[in-house]
């Protein structure tokens, strides 16, 4: 059973960088055909896919967030990290990490649902001064 756990600060100031880490257990970041995603849900809105890092280390980001986003990984710790810079209050949301497989990529990137793959429980991030 793959388990994912998000961690990071719950409060970030505007213009700063939001950094969240996802710790994975029961699975490996380098497992063939696995993709490790970040998704968010602003209050009162639907799920929004942010980006992923694949099993080979390649990354792919949502076009709307690409200029502010980077995802990296530490395979020795089985963790991957989201960095979102120049945040504004509109970036306040519950942030989730999730694992998907190649066959689930289209769903995860276009219309993510919590029934696709394995998800962490989510962590609230508020952007406020």
PDB file of C-alpha atoms in Angstrom:
ATOM      1  CA  UNK A   1       0.000   0.000   0.000  1.00  0.00           C
ATOM      2  CA  UNK A   2       1.505   3.289  -1.110  1.00  0.00           C
ATOM      3  CA  UNK A   3       1.154   6.091   1.411  1.00  0.00           C
ATOM      4  CA  UNK A   4       1.955   9.766   0.911  1.00  0.00           C
ATOM      5  CA  UNK A   5       2.271  12.527   3.491  1.00  0.00           C
ATOM      6  CA  UNK A   6       2.558  16.246   2.786  1.00  0.00           C
ATOM      7  CA  UNK A   7       4.551  18.541   5.079  1.00  0.00           C
ATOM      8  CA  UNK A   8       5.496  22.192   5.119  1.00  0.00           C
ATOM      9  CA  UNK A   9       4.510  25.594   6.481  1.00  0.00           C
ATOM     10  CA  UNK A  10       0.850  26.396   6.770  1.00  0.00           C
ATOM     11  CA  UNK A  11       1.373  30.128   6.320  1.00  0.00           C
ATOM     12  CA  UNK A  12       3.396  31.865   3.626  1.00  0.00           C
ATOM     13  CA  UNK A  13       3.734  35.587   3.003  1.00  0.00           C
ATOM     14  CA  UNK A  14       2.894  37.133  -0.365  1.00  0.00           C
ATOM     15  CA  UNK A  15       5.795  37.223  -2.868  1.00  0.00           C
ATOM     16  CA  UNK A  16       7.615  34.455  -1.001  1.00  0.00           C
ATOM     17  CA  UNK A  17       8.163  30.856  -2.097  1.00  0.00           C
ATOM     18  CA  UNK A  18       5.855  28.070  -0.987  1.00  0.00           C
ATOM     19  CA  UNK A  19       7.749  24.816  -0.422  1.00  0.00           C
ATOM     20  CA  UNK A  20       6.037  21.529   0.406  1.00  0.00           C
ATOM     21  CA  UNK A  21       7.525  18.054   0.718  1.00  0.00           C
ATOM     22  CA  UNK A  22       5.794  14.744   0.118  1.00  0.00           C
ATOM     23  CA  UNK A  23       7.183  11.708   1.908  1.00  0.00           C
ATOM     24  CA  UNK A  24       6.377   8.368   0.289  1.00  0.00           C
ATOM     25  CA  UNK A  25       6.197   4.992   1.989  1.00  0.00           C
ATOM     26  CA  UNK A  26       5.266   1.609   0.593  1.00  0.00           C
ATOM     27  CA  UNK A  27       6.572   2.555  -2.837  1.00  0.00           C
ATOM     28  CA  UNK A  28       9.568   4.041  -4.623  1.00  0.00           C
ATOM     29  CA  UNK A  29       9.875   7.267  -6.613  1.00  0.00           C
ATOM     30  CA  UNK A  30      11.837   5.330  -9.231  1.00  0.00           C
ATOM     31  CA  UNK A  31       9.293   2.559  -9.806  1.00  0.00           C
ATOM     32  CA  UNK A  32       8.782   2.207 -13.541  1.00  0.00           C
ATOM     33  CA  UNK A  33       5.791   4.115 -14.935  1.00  0.00           C
ATOM     34  CA  UNK A  34       5.085   5.962 -11.675  1.00  0.00           C
ATOM     35  CA  UNK A  35       4.356   9.684 -11.681  1.00  0.00           C
ATOM     36  CA  UNK A  36       4.400  11.841  -8.564  1.00  0.00           C
ATOM     37  CA  UNK A  37       2.002  14.748  -8.663  1.00  0.00           C
ATOM     38  CA  UNK A  38       1.089  17.919  -6.852  1.00  0.00           C
ATOM     39  CA  UNK A  39      -2.535  19.073  -6.921  1.00  0.00           C
ATOM     40  CA  UNK A  40      -4.309  21.846  -5.052  1.00  0.00           C
ATOM     41  CA  UNK A  41      -7.852  22.838  -4.160  1.00  0.00           C
ATOM     42  CA  UNK A  42      -8.582  26.486  -3.409  1.00  0.00           C
ATOM     43  CA  UNK A  43     -11.523  27.169  -1.093  1.00  0.00           C
ATOM     44  CA  UNK A  44     -14.811  26.664  -2.867  1.00  0.00           C
ATOM     45  CA  UNK A  45     -13.155  25.472  -6.082  1.00  0.00           C
ATOM     46  CA  UNK A  46     -12.259  22.197  -7.733  1.00  0.00           C
ATOM     47  CA  UNK A  47      -9.009  20.279  -7.836  1.00  0.00           C
ATOM     48  CA  UNK A  48      -6.223  21.849  -9.915  1.00  0.00           C
ATOM     49  CA  UNK A  49      -3.256  19.830 -11.124  1.00  0.00           C
ATOM     50  CA  UNK A  50       0.083  21.633 -10.635  1.00  0.00           C
ATOM     51  CA  UNK A  51       2.724  19.278 -12.010  1.00  0.00           C
ATOM     52  CA  UNK A  52       4.543  15.985 -11.683  1.00  0.00           C
ATOM     53  CA  UNK A  53       7.959  14.410 -11.504  1.00  0.00           C
ATOM     54  CA  UNK A  54       8.201  11.071 -13.213  1.00  0.00           C
ATOM     55  CA  UNK A  55      10.018   7.886 -12.262  1.00  0.00           C
ATOM     56  CA  UNK A  56      12.999   8.869 -14.429  1.00  0.00           C
ATOM     57  CA  UNK A  57      13.173  12.363 -12.928  1.00  0.00           C
ATOM     58  CA  UNK A  58      11.515  14.222 -15.769  1.00  0.00           C
ATOM     59  CA  UNK A  59       9.072  16.981 -14.870  1.00  0.00           C
ATOM     60  CA  UNK A  60       5.948  18.448 -16.438  1.00  0.00           C
ATOM     61  CA  UNK A  61       3.959  21.433 -15.207  1.00  0.00           C
ATOM     62  CA  UNK A  62       0.578  23.011 -15.739  1.00  0.00           C
ATOM     63  CA  UNK A  63       1.007  25.751 -18.356  1.00  0.00           C
ATOM     64  CA  UNK A  64      -0.787  28.225 -16.117  1.00  0.00           C
ATOM     65  CA  UNK A  65       1.697  27.688 -13.275  1.00  0.00           C
ATOM     66  CA  UNK A  66       4.820  26.644 -15.161  1.00  0.00           C
ATOM     67  CA  UNK A  67       6.651  29.960 -14.812  1.00  0.00           C
ATOM     68  CA  UNK A  68       6.427  29.793 -10.995  1.00  0.00           C
ATOM     69  CA  UNK A  69       6.723  26.061 -10.338  1.00  0.00           C
ATOM     70  CA  UNK A  70       9.468  23.526  -9.867  1.00  0.00           C
ATOM     71  CA  UNK A  71       9.345  19.975  -8.533  1.00  0.00           C
ATOM     72  CA  UNK A  72      12.420  18.108  -7.346  1.00  0.00           C
ATOM     73  CA  UNK A  73      13.080  14.831  -5.584  1.00  0.00           C
ATOM     74  CA  UNK A  74      15.426  13.138  -3.129  1.00  0.00           C
ATOM     75  CA  UNK A  75      15.404   9.457  -3.932  1.00  0.00           C
ATOM     76  CA  UNK A  76      17.524   8.618  -0.880  1.00  0.00           C
ATOM     77  CA  UNK A  77      14.713   9.907   1.332  1.00  0.00           C
ATOM     78  CA  UNK A  78      11.879   8.893  -1.017  1.00  0.00           C
ATOM     79  CA  UNK A  79      10.602  12.463  -0.992  1.00  0.00           C
ATOM     80  CA  UNK A  80       9.607  14.956  -3.640  1.00  0.00           C
ATOM     81  CA  UNK A  81       9.212  18.692  -3.169  1.00  0.00           C
ATOM     82  CA  UNK A  82       7.094  21.439  -4.665  1.00  0.00           C
ATOM     83  CA  UNK A  83       8.377  24.992  -4.954  1.00  0.00           C
ATOM     84  CA  UNK A  84       5.901  27.673  -5.995  1.00  0.00           C
ATOM     85  CA  UNK A  85       7.401  31.148  -6.059  1.00  0.00           C
ATOM     86  CA  UNK A  86       5.978  34.657  -5.996  1.00  0.00           C
ATOM     87  CA  UNK A  87       2.834  33.478  -4.233  1.00  0.00           C
ATOM     88  CA  UNK A  88      -0.288  35.600  -3.816  1.00  0.00           C
ATOM     89  CA  UNK A  89      -3.407  35.052  -1.694  1.00  0.00           C
ATOM     90  CA  UNK A  90      -4.912  33.283  -4.725  1.00  0.00           C
ATOM     91  CA  UNK A  91      -2.425  30.464  -4.104  1.00  0.00           C
ATOM     92  CA  UNK A  92      -4.092  29.672  -0.770  1.00  0.00           C
ATOM     93  CA  UNK A  93      -5.407  26.133  -0.988  1.00  0.00           C
ATOM     94  CA  UNK A  94      -5.249  22.614   0.321  1.00  0.00           C
ATOM     95  CA  UNK A  95      -2.227  21.054  -1.376  1.00  0.00           C
ATOM     96  CA  UNK A  96      -2.110  17.331  -2.123  1.00  0.00           C
ATOM     97  CA  UNK A  97       0.571  14.987  -3.374  1.00  0.00           C
ATOM     98  CA  UNK A  98      -0.480  11.908  -5.290  1.00  0.00           C
ATOM     99  CA  UNK A  99       0.924   8.982  -7.237  1.00  0.00           C
ATOM    100  CA  UNK A 100      -0.414   8.015 -10.613  1.00  0.00           C
ATOM    101  CA  UNK A 101       0.635   5.550 -13.262  1.00  0.00           C
ATOM    102  CA  UNK A 102       1.180   6.200 -16.947  1.00  0.00           C
ATOM    103  CA  UNK A 103      -2.346   5.089 -17.825  1.00  0.00           C
ATOM    104  CA  UNK A 104      -3.755   7.689 -15.408  1.00  0.00           C
ATOM    105  CA  UNK A 105      -1.731  10.662 -16.623  1.00  0.00           C
ATOM    106  CA  UNK A 106      -4.435  12.185 -18.822  1.00  0.00           C
ATOM    107  CA  UNK A 107      -7.023  12.059 -16.033  1.00  0.00           C
ATOM    108  CA  UNK A 108      -4.626  13.346 -13.405  1.00  0.00           C
ATOM    109  CA  UNK A 109      -3.428  16.310 -15.455  1.00  0.00           C
ATOM    110  CA  UNK A 110      -6.796  17.349 -16.888  1.00  0.00           C
ATOM    111  CA  UNK A 111      -9.441  16.378 -14.327  1.00  0.00           C
ATOM    112  CA  UNK A 112      -7.841  15.033 -11.170  1.00  0.00           C
ATOM    113  CA  UNK A 113     -10.022  13.050  -8.797  1.00  0.00           C
ATOM    114  CA  UNK A 114      -9.142  11.425  -5.520  1.00  0.00           C
ATOM    115  CA  UNK A 115     -10.187   8.072  -6.936  1.00  0.00           C
ATOM    116  CA  UNK A 116      -7.233   8.189  -9.344  1.00  0.00           C
ATOM    117  CA  UNK A 117      -4.048   6.752  -7.865  1.00  0.00           C
ATOM    118  CA  UNK A 118      -2.907   7.219  -4.295  1.00  0.00           C
ATOM    119  CA  UNK A 119      -3.274  10.540  -2.486  1.00  0.00           C
ATOM    120  CA  UNK A 120      -1.971  12.136   0.679  1.00  0.00           C
ATOM    121  CA  UNK A 121      -4.416  13.641   3.133  1.00  0.00           C
ATOM    122  CA  UNK A 122      -3.582  17.185   2.051  1.00  0.00           C
ATOM    123  CA  UNK A 123      -2.172  20.205   3.849  1.00  0.00           C
ATOM    124  CA  UNK A 124      -3.673  23.681   4.111  1.00  0.00           C
ATOM    125  CA  UNK A 125      -1.495  26.559   2.959  1.00  0.00           C
ATOM    126  CA  UNK A 126      -2.579  30.146   3.475  1.00  0.00           C
ATOM    127  CA  UNK A 127      -0.865  33.060   1.792  1.00  0.00           C
ATOM    128  CA  UNK A 128      -1.219  36.147   3.936  1.00  0.00           C
ATOM    129  CA  UNK A 129       0.877  38.904   5.398  1.00  0.00           C
TER     130      UNK A 129
END
